[in-house]
Amino acid sequence: MSTGKLDGRTAVVTGAGQGIGRGIAERFAREGAAVAVVDVNEPNIAEVVDGIRSEGGTALAVTCDVSKRDQVDAAAAQITEQLGPISVLVSNAGVTRPAMLWKMTEEQWDTVLDVHLKGSFYWLQAVVGPMREARAGNIIFTTSGAGLIGSVGQINYSVAKAGLLGMTRSASRELAAYNIIVNAVAPAAATPMTETIRTDERFKDKYLEGIPLNRWAESDEIAGTYVFLASEDASYVTGQVISVDGGRTMVR
Ligand SMILES: NC(=O)c1ccc[n+]([C@@H]2O[C@H](COP(=O)([O-])OP(=O)(O)OC[C@H]3O[C@@H](n4cnc5c(N)ncnc54)[C@H](O)[C@@H]3O)[C@@H](O)[C@H]2O)c1
């Protein structure tokens, strides 16, 4: 008999094809959740779903561009039909389009804000109706140190991630009356997204010096915090942001 922390939960994890989202999807499945593996990268989705099923877990492959409302609504309907009502949302899909602010194009700005902000808001709206009816739900947004302390060459990303803090706090206040908790995680991990700052001679040593634990985390080292926020253990935690970043953004 499974005794996972997420037994009976149906979880959506966006951006679950690789990196942090993949680590979350795999850990959620091991903790007993039925997991919708949502991403735009179909081959990666298939690999993650196969891996979860081969361990005896329950997973559903869902192709969806989170920045397109019709695709989000269709995905939510498919998940509800095939896995049951959604009880946990992890909004994690993300992209970067770096440029110094004086060179940034409107397309770079729009792409990043659309994926992070619209993508998170579309998913929030897609799950909140059934969660309100159930008077239960756990919603977790993925922000970043960039949203807390800023980031050079990423004003679009920093604005999007700071916006997600506002989304977390307002949604947690609006939804508290329905027993729906809303939190955010600010992670840092060795994923494809961070390859340049981890490997480029211009950045890598300086960046590592700024991490008190002086190393990069693997994606599955981040997942435990999401398990906590998706579980009964977090029933009195809402409107918070938890940094899982080796201490990089601690108050100085
Ligand atoms: N890695 C870090 O150190 C770090 C730090 C702070 C915040 N984050 C945030 O964590 C989240 C995951 O980052 P990661 O490092 O795993 O990145 P990653 O690039 O390795 O993975 C991101 C995933 O999101 C998917 N994706 C991108 N656009 C999408 C869209 N429109 N619709 C659906 N899926 C889409 C990609 O296909 C990919 O599988 C992101 O929100 C990122 O901003 C990461």
PDB file of C-alpha atoms and ligand atoms in Angstrom, residues 15 17-21 39-41 64-67 92-95 115-116 142-144 157 161 187-189 191-194 216, ligand 1:
ATOM      1  CA  GLY A  15       7.174  22.815 -17.799  1.00  0.00           C
ATOM      2  CA  GLY A  17       9.506  18.042 -19.709  1.00  0.00           C
ATOM      3  CA  GLN A  18      12.912  18.811 -18.196  1.00  0.00           C
ATOM      4  CA  GLY A  19      14.747  20.539 -15.380  1.00  0.00           C
ATOM      5  CA  ILE A  20      13.010  21.526 -12.160  1.00  0.00           C
ATOM      6  CA  GLY A  21       9.514  20.653 -13.433  1.00  0.00           C
ATOM      7  CA  ASP A  39       4.979  20.992 -21.611  1.00  0.00           C
ATOM      8  CA  VAL A  40       5.477  22.096 -25.209  1.00  0.00           C
ATOM      9  CA  ASN A  41       8.279  19.575 -25.752  1.00  0.00           C
ATOM     10  CA  CYS A  64       0.185  22.613 -24.038  1.00  0.00           C
ATOM     11  CA  ASP A  65       1.692  26.032 -24.643  1.00  0.00           C
ATOM     12  CA  VAL A  66       0.835  27.754 -21.361  1.00  0.00           C
ATOM     13  CA  SER A  67       0.803  31.182 -23.014  1.00  0.00           C
ATOM     14  CA  ASN A  92       6.641  26.109 -13.436  1.00  0.00           C
ATOM     15  CA  ALA A  93       6.999  26.503 -17.232  1.00  0.00           C
ATOM     16  CA  GLY A  94       9.492  29.193 -18.053  1.00  0.00           C
ATOM     17  CA  VAL A  95      11.734  30.776 -20.658  1.00  0.00           C
ATOM     18  CA  VAL A 115       4.884  32.491 -20.648  1.00  0.00           C
ATOM     19  CA  HIS A 116       5.420  33.349 -16.975  1.00  0.00           C
ATOM     20  CA  THR A 142       7.588  29.381  -9.518  1.00  0.00           C
ATOM     21  CA  THR A 143       9.302  32.712  -9.060  1.00  0.00           C
ATOM     22  CA  SER A 144      13.041  33.437  -8.900  1.00  0.00           C
ATOM     23  CA  TYR A 157      12.322  37.928 -16.530  1.00  0.00           C
ATOM     24  CA  LYS A 161       8.980  36.839 -11.592  1.00  0.00           C
ATOM     25  CA  PRO A 187      14.506  27.944  -6.847  1.00  0.00           C
ATOM     26  CA  ALA A 188      17.992  27.757  -8.270  1.00  0.00           C
ATOM     27  CA  ALA A 189      19.316  24.590  -9.883  1.00  0.00           C
ATOM     28  CA  THR A 191      19.187  22.906 -15.456  1.00  0.00           C
ATOM     29  CA  PRO A 192      19.399  23.779 -19.158  1.00  0.00           C
ATOM     30  CA  MET A 193      18.080  27.257 -18.261  1.00  0.00           C
ATOM     31  CA  THR A 194      21.149  28.035 -16.149  1.00  0.00           C
ATOM     32  CA  TRP A 216      24.469  24.271  -7.664  1.00  0.00           C
TER      33      TRP A 216
HETATM   34  N1  LIG B   1      17.086  26.782 -12.884  1.00  0.00           N
HETATM   35  C1  LIG B   1      17.141  27.813 -12.051  1.00  0.00           C
HETATM   36  O1  LIG B   1      18.185  28.067 -11.406  1.00  0.00           O
HETATM   37  C2  LIG B   1      15.943  28.675 -11.825  1.00  0.00           C
HETATM   38  C3  LIG B   1      16.099  29.792 -10.989  1.00  0.00           C
HETATM   39  C4  LIG B   1      14.981  30.576 -10.708  1.00  0.00           C
HETATM   40  C5  LIG B   1      13.755  30.252 -11.266  1.00  0.00           C
HETATM   41  N2  LIG B   1      13.657  29.179 -12.119  1.00  0.00           N
HETATM   42  C6  LIG B   1      12.342  28.908 -12.687  1.00  0.00           C
HETATM   43  O2  LIG B   1      12.048  27.538 -12.519  1.00  0.00           O
HETATM   44  C7  LIG B   1      11.213  27.116 -13.600  1.00  0.00           C
HETATM   45  C8  LIG B   1      11.835  25.907 -14.262  1.00  0.00           C
HETATM   46  O3  LIG B   1      13.113  26.280 -14.756  1.00  0.00           O
HETATM   47  P1  LIG B   1      14.191  25.246 -15.295  1.00  0.00           P
HETATM   48  O4  LIG B   1      15.510  25.744 -14.848  1.00  0.00           O
HETATM   49  O5  LIG B   1      13.772  23.867 -14.989  1.00  0.00           O
HETATM   50  O6  LIG B   1      14.074  25.557 -16.874  1.00  0.00           O
HETATM   51  P2  LIG B   1      14.208  24.611 -18.141  1.00  0.00           P
HETATM   52  O7  LIG B   1      14.464  25.521 -19.282  1.00  0.00           O
HETATM   53  O8  LIG B   1      15.178  23.500 -17.889  1.00  0.00           O
HETATM   54  O9  LIG B   1      12.741  23.964 -18.277  1.00  0.00           O
HETATM   55  C9  LIG B   1      11.628  24.759 -18.582  1.00  0.00           C
HETATM   56  C10 LIG B   1      10.558  23.893 -19.203  1.00  0.00           C
HETATM   57  O10 LIG B   1       9.435  24.738 -19.514  1.00  0.00           O
HETATM   58  C11 LIG B   1       8.963  24.372 -20.801  1.00  0.00           C
HETATM   59  N3  LIG B   1       8.259  25.498 -21.434  1.00  0.00           N
HETATM   60  C12 LIG B   1       8.799  26.642 -21.902  1.00  0.00           C
HETATM   61  N4  LIG B   1       7.857  27.423 -22.444  1.00  0.00           N
HETATM   62  C13 LIG B   1       6.683  26.757 -22.322  1.00  0.00           C
HETATM   63  C14 LIG B   1       5.347  27.047 -22.693  1.00  0.00           C
HETATM   64  N5  LIG B   1       5.028  28.185 -23.326  1.00  0.00           N
HETATM   65  N6  LIG B   1       4.376  26.145 -22.395  1.00  0.00           N
HETATM   66  C15 LIG B   1       4.695  24.978 -21.785  1.00  0.00           C
HETATM   67  N7  LIG B   1       5.955  24.643 -21.413  1.00  0.00           N
HETATM   68  C16 LIG B   1       6.932  25.525 -21.679  1.00  0.00           C
HETATM   69  C17 LIG B   1      10.197  23.963 -21.575  1.00  0.00           C
HETATM   70  O11 LIG B   1       9.878  23.169 -22.717  1.00  0.00           O
HETATM   71  C18 LIG B   1      10.986  23.215 -20.515  1.00  0.00           C
HETATM   72  O12 LIG B   1      10.659  21.848 -20.485  1.00  0.00           O
HETATM   73  C19 LIG B   1      11.060  28.313 -14.532  1.00  0.00           C
HETATM   74  O13 LIG B   1       9.870  29.002 -14.240  1.00  0.00           O
HETATM   75  C20 LIG B   1      12.265  29.162 -14.174  1.00  0.00           C
HETATM   76  O14 LIG B   1      12.053  30.505 -14.503  1.00  0.00           O
HETATM   77  C21 LIG B   1      14.719  28.393 -12.411  1.00  0.00           C
END
